[in-house]
Short mmCIF file of C-alpha atoms (C1' of nucleotides) in Angstrom, two decimals:
data_model
loop_
_atom_site.label_atom_id
_atom_site.label_comp_id
_atom_site.label_asym_id
_atom_site.label_seq_id
_atom_site.Cartn_x
_atom_site.Cartn_y
_atom_site.Cartn_z
CA MET F 1 20.87 -27.80 6.94
CA PRO F 2 22.29 -25.57 3.89
CA ALA F 3 23.26 -22.42 4.19
CA PRO F 4 21.29 -19.54 3.09
CA LEU F 5 21.43 -18.75 -0.73
CA VAL F 6 22.60 -15.10 -1.40
CA PRO F 7 20.12 -13.29 -3.28
CA ASP F 8 22.24 -14.17 -6.47
CA ALA F 9 22.34 -18.21 -5.81
CA GLN F 10 18.58 -18.10 -5.41
CA LEU F 11 18.23 -16.55 -9.09
CA ARG F 12 20.58 -18.61 -10.34
CA VAL F 13 18.48 -21.85 -8.90
CA VAL F 14 15.18 -20.81 -10.46
CA GLY F 15 16.51 -19.70 -14.12
CA LEU F 16 16.66 -16.06 -13.79
CA THR F 17 19.21 -13.87 -14.87
CA PRO F 18 20.64 -12.02 -11.94
CA THR F 19 20.47 -8.79 -12.95
CA PRO F 20 21.53 -5.55 -10.29
CA GLN F 21 17.48 -4.52 -9.92
CA ARG F 22 16.33 -8.09 -8.99
CA ARG F 23 19.57 -8.58 -6.78
CA ALA F 24 18.69 -5.17 -4.92
CA VAL F 25 14.82 -6.29 -4.77
CA LEU F 26 15.18 -9.84 -3.75
CA ALA F 27 17.74 -8.52 -1.00
CA LEU F 28 15.62 -5.65 0.35
CA LEU F 29 12.88 -8.74 0.78
CA ILE F 30 14.98 -11.26 2.59
CA GLY F 31 14.62 -11.23 6.08
CA ARG F 32 11.54 -9.32 6.25
CA SER F 33 8.85 -10.93 8.20
CA ARG F 34 6.52 -8.26 6.52
CA PRO F 35 4.79 -8.54 2.83
CA LEU F 36 6.00 -5.28 0.93
CA THR F 37 4.10 -3.90 -1.71
CA ALA F 38 5.33 -3.12 -5.18
CA GLN F 39 5.28 0.79 -4.49
CA GLU F 40 7.26 0.05 -0.88
CA VAL F 41 10.01 -1.92 -2.68
CA HIS F 42 10.46 1.06 -4.91
CA ALA F 43 10.33 4.05 -2.80
CA GLU F 44 12.66 1.72 -0.02
CA LEU F 45 15.43 1.14 -2.95
CA ASN F 46 15.23 4.96 -4.06
CA HIS F 47 15.95 6.10 -0.75
CA SER F 48 18.71 4.05 -0.74
CA VAL F 49 21.85 5.37 -3.24
CA GLN F 50 20.56 2.86 -6.06
CA HIS F 51 18.04 3.91 -8.98
CA ILE F 52 15.21 1.60 -10.34
CA GLY F 53 12.55 1.90 -11.99
CA LEU F 54 9.03 1.55 -10.74
CA THR F 55 8.03 -0.83 -13.89
CA THR F 56 11.10 -2.74 -13.06
CA VAL F 57 10.30 -3.46 -9.74
CA TYR F 58 6.85 -4.49 -10.67
CA ARG F 59 8.11 -6.77 -13.50
CA ALA F 60 11.01 -8.62 -10.73
CA LEU F 61 8.27 -8.53 -8.06
CA HIS F 62 6.35 -10.86 -10.81
CA ASN F 63 9.27 -12.66 -11.79
CA LEU F 64 10.07 -13.66 -8.08
CA ALA F 65 6.76 -14.71 -7.24
CA ASP F 66 6.07 -16.88 -10.37
CA ALA F 67 9.83 -18.36 -9.76
CA GLY F 68 8.13 -19.50 -6.19
CA LEU F 69 10.95 -17.19 -4.34
CA LEU F 70 8.02 -14.85 -3.21
CA HIS F 71 4.81 -15.39 -1.88
CA THR F 72 2.12 -13.01 -2.33
CA PHE F 73 -0.48 -10.96 0.14
CA GLU F 74 -3.10 -8.68 0.41
CA LEU F 75 -2.17 -5.54 2.21
CA ASP F 76 -4.62 -3.08 2.51
CA GLY F 77 -6.18 -4.17 -1.42
CA GLN F 78 -2.73 -3.98 -2.77
CA ARG F 79 -0.65 -6.96 -3.48
CA ALA F 80 2.44 -7.13 -1.23
CA TYR F 81 5.52 -9.72 -1.72
CA ARG F 82 7.58 -11.63 1.15
CA HIS F 83 10.17 -13.48 1.03
CA CYS F 84 9.34 -17.33 1.84
CA ASP F 85 10.88 -20.73 2.36
CA THR F 86 10.24 -22.82 -0.68
CA ALA F 87 9.46 -25.59 1.64
CA PRO F 88 5.79 -26.24 2.48
CA HIS F 89 4.40 -24.29 4.86
CA GLN F 90 1.46 -22.16 6.45
CA HIS F 91 1.06 -18.67 6.65
CA LEU F 92 0.42 -17.23 10.39
CA ILE F 93 -0.84 -13.40 9.46
CA CYS F 94 -0.60 -10.95 11.97
CA THR F 95 -3.64 -8.07 11.41
CA ARG F 96 -2.12 -5.77 13.62
CA CYS F 97 1.27 -5.65 12.58
CA ASP F 98 1.02 -7.40 9.10
CA THR F 99 4.05 -9.63 9.94
CA VAL F 100 3.63 -13.51 8.51
CA THR F 101 5.55 -16.07 10.00
CA GLU F 102 6.00 -19.25 8.35
CA CYS F 103 4.15 -22.35 10.27
CA PRO F 104 5.57 -25.60 10.10
CA PRO F 105 3.69 -28.27 8.07
CA ASP F 106 3.09 -30.98 10.45
CA ILE F 107 1.24 -28.95 13.18
CA VAL F 108 -1.48 -28.72 10.43
CA THR F 109 -1.57 -31.96 8.29
CA SER F 110 -3.53 -34.08 10.51
CA TRP F 111 -5.94 -31.49 10.64
CA LEU F 112 -6.00 -30.80 7.09
CA THR F 113 -6.60 -34.72 6.35
CA GLU F 114 -9.53 -34.53 9.07
CA LEU F 115 -11.10 -31.65 7.25
CA HIS F 116 -11.51 -33.64 4.20
CA GLN F 117 -12.34 -36.36 5.59
CA HIS F 118 -15.65 -34.63 7.03
CA THR F 119 -16.03 -32.04 3.71
CA GLY F 120 -14.77 -33.89 0.97
CA PHE F 121 -13.04 -30.77 0.42
CA THR F 122 -9.85 -31.01 -0.60
CA PRO F 123 -7.09 -28.58 1.22
CA ARG F 124 -3.92 -27.30 -0.60
CA PRO F 125 -1.71 -27.63 2.45
CA ASP F 126 0.72 -24.70 1.17
CA ARG F 127 -2.33 -22.42 0.73
CA LEU F 128 -3.79 -22.26 4.33
CA ASP F 129 -3.51 -18.44 5.54
CA VAL F 130 -4.47 -17.77 9.00
CA LYS F 131 -5.20 -14.68 10.21
CA GLY F 132 -5.09 -12.99 13.45
CA ILE F 133 -2.68 -11.57 16.73
CA CYS F 134 1.00 -12.67 16.88
CA ALA F 135 2.93 -13.42 19.72
CA ALA F 136 4.93 -9.75 19.92
CA CYS F 137 1.59 -7.97 19.35
CA ALA F 138 -0.27 -9.95 21.98
CA SER F 139 2.28 -9.36 24.82
CA THR F 140 2.02 -5.28 24.39
CA MET C 1 -34.09 -23.11 13.65
CA PRO C 2 -35.00 -19.92 12.46
CA ALA C 3 -36.85 -18.91 8.99
CA PRO C 4 -34.14 -17.61 6.56
CA LEU C 5 -34.45 -13.59 6.43
CA VAL C 6 -35.28 -11.77 3.32
CA PRO C 7 -33.65 -8.91 2.27
CA ASP C 8 -35.70 -6.50 3.52
CA ALA C 9 -35.38 -8.03 6.95
CA GLN C 10 -31.67 -8.22 7.16
CA LEU C 11 -31.25 -5.09 6.26
CA ARG C 12 -33.60 -3.69 8.95
CA VAL C 13 -31.54 -5.99 11.60
CA VAL C 14 -28.53 -4.16 10.88
CA GLY C 15 -29.75 -0.81 10.51
CA LEU C 16 -29.73 -0.23 7.03
CA THR C 17 -32.82 1.89 5.25
CA PRO C 18 -33.53 -0.93 2.59
CA THR C 19 -33.90 0.97 -0.37
CA PRO C 20 -34.10 -0.54 -3.37
CA GLN C 21 -30.66 -0.62 -4.47
CA ARG C 22 -29.67 -2.62 -1.63
CA ARG C 23 -32.07 -5.21 -1.80
CA ALA C 24 -31.37 -5.69 -5.21
CA VAL C 25 -27.78 -6.06 -4.27
CA LEU C 26 -28.54 -8.60 -1.55
CA ALA C 27 -30.79 -10.36 -2.87
CA LEU C 28 -28.63 -11.02 -6.15
CA LEU C 29 -25.92 -11.90 -3.36
CA ILE C 30 -28.17 -14.24 -1.40
CA GLY C 31 -28.15 -17.86 -2.19
CA ARG C 32 -24.68 -17.37 -4.18
CA SER C 33 -21.56 -19.46 -3.24
CA ARG C 34 -18.88 -17.62 -5.70
CA PRO C 35 -18.22 -14.25 -4.81
CA LEU C 36 -19.18 -11.29 -7.04
CA THR C 37 -17.04 -8.47 -7.85
CA ALA C 38 -18.64 -5.28 -7.74
CA GLN C 39 -18.55 -4.84 -11.34
CA GLU C 40 -20.40 -8.59 -11.77
CA VAL C 41 -23.08 -7.12 -9.59
CA HIS C 42 -23.23 -4.23 -11.36
CA ALA C 43 -23.60 -5.59 -14.49
CA GLU C 44 -25.93 -9.10 -13.16
CA LEU C 45 -28.21 -6.35 -12.44
CA ASN C 46 -28.65 -4.20 -15.28
CA HIS C 47 -28.88 -6.93 -17.74
CA SER C 48 -32.06 -7.47 -15.91
CA VAL C 49 -34.74 -5.17 -16.06
CA GLN C 50 -33.71 -2.66 -12.91
CA HIS C 51 -31.37 0.04 -13.52
CA ILE C 52 -28.64 0.65 -10.36
CA GLY C 53 -25.04 2.71 -10.81
CA LEU C 54 -22.04 1.44 -10.74
CA THR C 55 -21.43 3.93 -7.59
CA THR C 56 -24.23 3.12 -5.79
CA VAL C 57 -23.61 -1.06 -5.87
CA TYR C 58 -19.90 0.02 -4.15
CA ARG C 59 -21.46 2.05 -2.01
CA ALA C 60 -23.95 -0.81 -0.96
CA LEU C 61 -21.51 -3.43 -0.91
CA HIS C 62 -19.33 -1.44 1.52
CA ASN C 63 -22.62 -0.67 3.36
CA LEU C 64 -23.61 -4.40 3.66
CA ALA C 65 -19.81 -5.90 4.47
CA ASP C 66 -19.16 -3.67 7.30
CA ALA C 67 -22.76 -4.52 8.94
CA GLY C 68 -21.50 -7.91 8.52
CA LEU C 69 -23.63 -9.42 6.00
CA LEU C 70 -21.30 -9.75 3.11
CA HIS C 71 -17.71 -11.28 3.70
CA THR C 72 -14.93 -10.23 1.08
CA PHE C 73 -12.56 -12.11 -0.60
CA GLU C 74 -9.91 -11.70 -3.11
CA LEU C 75 -10.61 -12.57 -6.93
CA ASP C 76 -7.94 -12.00 -9.25
CA GLY C 77 -6.58 -8.93 -7.76
CA GLN C 78 -10.47 -7.57 -7.24
CA ARG C 79 -12.22 -7.13 -4.16
CA ALA C 80 -15.38 -9.85 -4.26
CA TYR C 81 -18.52 -10.28 -1.95
CA ARG C 82 -20.41 -12.97 -0.41
CA HIS C 83 -23.61 -13.43 1.45
CA CYS C 84 -22.34 -15.67 4.71
CA ASP C 85 -24.27 -16.98 7.31
CA THR C 86 -23.31 -14.40 10.62
CA ALA C 87 -22.43 -17.30 13.04
CA PRO C 88 -18.75 -18.18 13.26
CA HIS C 89 -17.57 -19.89 10.37
CA GLN C 90 -14.49 -20.62 8.48
CA HIS C 91 -13.98 -20.56 4.26
CA LEU C 92 -13.02 -23.11 1.85
CA ILE C 93 -12.23 -21.23 -0.93
CA CYS C 94 -11.76 -23.66 -4.23
CA THR C 95 -9.05 -22.51 -6.35
CA ARG C 96 -10.92 -23.93 -9.42
CA CYS C 97 -14.29 -22.62 -9.38
CA ASP C 98 -13.84 -19.35 -6.96
CA THR C 99 -16.61 -21.04 -4.88
CA VAL C 100 -16.64 -20.59 -1.12
CA THR C 101 -18.41 -23.02 0.99
CA GLU C 102 -18.65 -22.54 4.57
CA CYS C 103 -17.55 -24.84 7.36
CA PRO C 104 -18.66 -25.56 10.60
CA PRO C 105 -16.73 -24.10 13.44
CA ASP C 106 -16.50 -27.15 15.89
CA ILE C 107 -13.96 -28.95 13.01
CA VAL C 108 -11.22 -26.04 13.87
CA THR C 109 -11.41 -24.75 16.69
CA SER C 110 -9.16 -27.69 18.70
CA TRP C 111 -6.67 -27.57 16.18
CA LEU C 112 -6.87 -23.24 16.66
CA THR C 113 -6.29 -24.01 20.28
CA GLU C 114 -3.25 -26.52 19.52
CA LEU C 115 -2.00 -24.13 16.81
CA HIS C 116 -1.73 -21.51 19.44
CA GLN C 117 -0.17 -23.36 22.02
CA HIS C 118 2.64 -24.20 19.72
CA THR C 119 3.32 -20.91 18.14
CA GLY C 120 1.96 -18.25 20.41
CA PHE C 121 -0.03 -17.19 17.36
CA THR C 122 -3.64 -16.09 18.16
CA PRO C 123 -6.00 -16.83 15.33
CA ARG C 124 -9.07 -15.66 14.84
CA PRO C 125 -11.06 -18.35 14.50
CA ASP C 126 -13.70 -15.96 11.60
CA ARG C 127 -10.67 -15.56 9.38
CA LEU C 128 -9.23 -18.86 8.72
CA ASP C 129 -9.16 -19.41 4.86
CA VAL C 130 -8.34 -22.72 3.45
CA LYS C 131 -7.81 -22.98 -0.62
CA GLY C 132 -8.30 -26.04 -2.43
CA ILE C 133 -10.43 -27.73 -4.13
CA CYS C 134 -14.05 -28.17 -3.53
CA ALA C 135 -15.73 -31.18 -3.74
CA ALA C 136 -17.60 -30.42 -7.04
CA CYS C 137 -14.47 -30.13 -8.58
CA ALA C 138 -12.67 -32.88 -7.50
CA SER C 139 -15.40 -35.15 -8.87
CA THR C 140 -15.01 -34.04 -12.71
"C1'" DC B 1 24.05 -9.55 -34.11
"C1'" DT B 2 20.32 -10.96 -30.81
"C1'" DC B 3 17.79 -11.41 -26.91
"C1'" DC B 4 16.63 -10.19 -22.86
"C1'" DG B 5 16.52 -6.62 -19.35
"C1'" DT B 6 15.32 -1.79 -18.18
"C1'" DG B 7 13.04 2.89 -17.69
"C1'" DC B 8 9.98 6.39 -19.12
"C1'" DA B 9 5.92 7.99 -20.68
"C1'" DA B 10 1.00 6.79 -21.46
"C1'" DA B 11 -2.80 3.70 -20.89
"C1'" DG B 12 -5.97 0.94 -18.28
"C1'" DC B 13 -9.34 -0.20 -14.92
"C1'" DA B 14 -10.75 -1.06 -10.40
"C1'" DT B 15 -12.34 2.41 -7.02
"C1'" DT B 16 -13.36 6.65 -4.83
"C1'" DT B 17 -14.87 11.54 -4.34
"C1'" DG B 18 -17.27 15.78 -5.49
"C1'" DC B 19 -21.52 17.49 -5.91
"C1'" DA B 20 -26.24 18.02 -7.38
"C1'" DT B 21 -31.18 15.75 -7.26
"C1'" DC B 22 -34.49 12.91 -5.53
"C1'" DC B 23 -36.96 10.10 -1.65
"C1'" DA B 24 -38.83 9.40 2.67
"C1'" DT B 25 -39.99 10.91 7.21
"C1'" DA X 1 -37.88 20.59 5.43
"C1'" DT X 2 -34.05 17.69 6.83
"C1'" DG X 3 -31.15 14.00 6.45
"C1'" DG X 4 -29.69 10.14 3.82
"C1'" DA X 5 -29.51 7.89 -0.86
"C1'" DT X 6 -28.37 8.08 -5.83
"C1'" DG X 7 -26.17 9.05 -9.80
"C1'" DC X 8 -23.14 10.88 -12.76
"C1'" DA X 9 -19.02 12.60 -14.07
"C1'" DA X 10 -14.10 13.35 -12.90
"C1'" DA X 11 -10.56 12.43 -10.07
"C1'" DT X 12 -7.25 9.25 -7.98
"C1'" DG X 13 -3.94 5.39 -7.50
"C1'" DC X 14 -2.22 1.02 -8.52
"C1'" DT X 15 -1.11 -1.66 -12.12
"C1'" DT X 16 0.43 -2.99 -17.16
"C1'" DT X 17 1.89 -2.27 -21.56
"C1'" DG X 18 3.93 -0.23 -25.80
"C1'" DC X 19 8.23 1.46 -27.30
"C1'" DA X 20 13.42 2.48 -27.64
"C1'" DC X 21 17.65 1.86 -25.37
"C1'" DG X 22 21.30 -0.66 -23.64
"C1'" DG X 23 24.26 -4.27 -22.14
"C1'" DA X 24 25.86 -9.27 -22.12
"C1'" DG X 25 27.01 -13.39 -24.75
#
DNA sequence: CTCCGTGCAAAGCATTTGCATCCAT
DNA sequence: ATGGATGCAAATGCTTTGCACGGAG
């Protein structure tokens, strides 16, 4: 399997100019399982040494999401962003701790086919969201 | 099968005082497959004869959703409401026309069990949203 | 020089809240 | 009379836009 790309390389791959701000936003999101809102990203980055404008955070998140590097979620009525695999996958969203885990697609494909046959509805495999309780929360 | 309840009866069942405003909001939503935002509900009601305050629309929608009569969706960053069956079901959300169809639960229960066994994630059957293209849109 | 990204301030909007009024019990 | 429901206006808070500045090619 390929080595995970550092923020800089990921930006280049999708054709975005790597700037310090975009790098910082992307780096903050990489490895997080819980989506973050623009406000949260802005706050966290500014709590560390670097300064970054709120507007820039909003624009960077838009850019990265448009490029497919981030997926968007709705957290308490606000838009939140998570760094996701570019390969197809489904989202398992914990309503207790808000973390999102990616579900390998082979678990759902056959079911989606069945769903289509029963209902005539054509599901988009990458837009399947399952909410519930994650394993970590369930064990506490 | 029981006769469908008129708005007034549905309000009483969930313990909400039936007021003309709540009746109007609920009546507008009944039978619609596409969720409506508060602004849309307000606009539509006021285009007809009746007058209703925007704040009241927001409050009525909250009340009805809390009572379980309406389900909420995210439409273009805004909250939207749809009158749904109180029985468990899943939502098939068309990303083309925004309509939501209810999917009978028996199609998914076995798959959800399988998902749980594979991932340790405990899905909430009533919080499964599948996005894609509805049969009507697919045929055009 | 030119283009793109940034940052601040101001604007835009959906939603909520404060408060006085009104209605039904 | 009393508690809940309503409506307007104002406030709140997230997000976007206008515009000038700055840096890289």
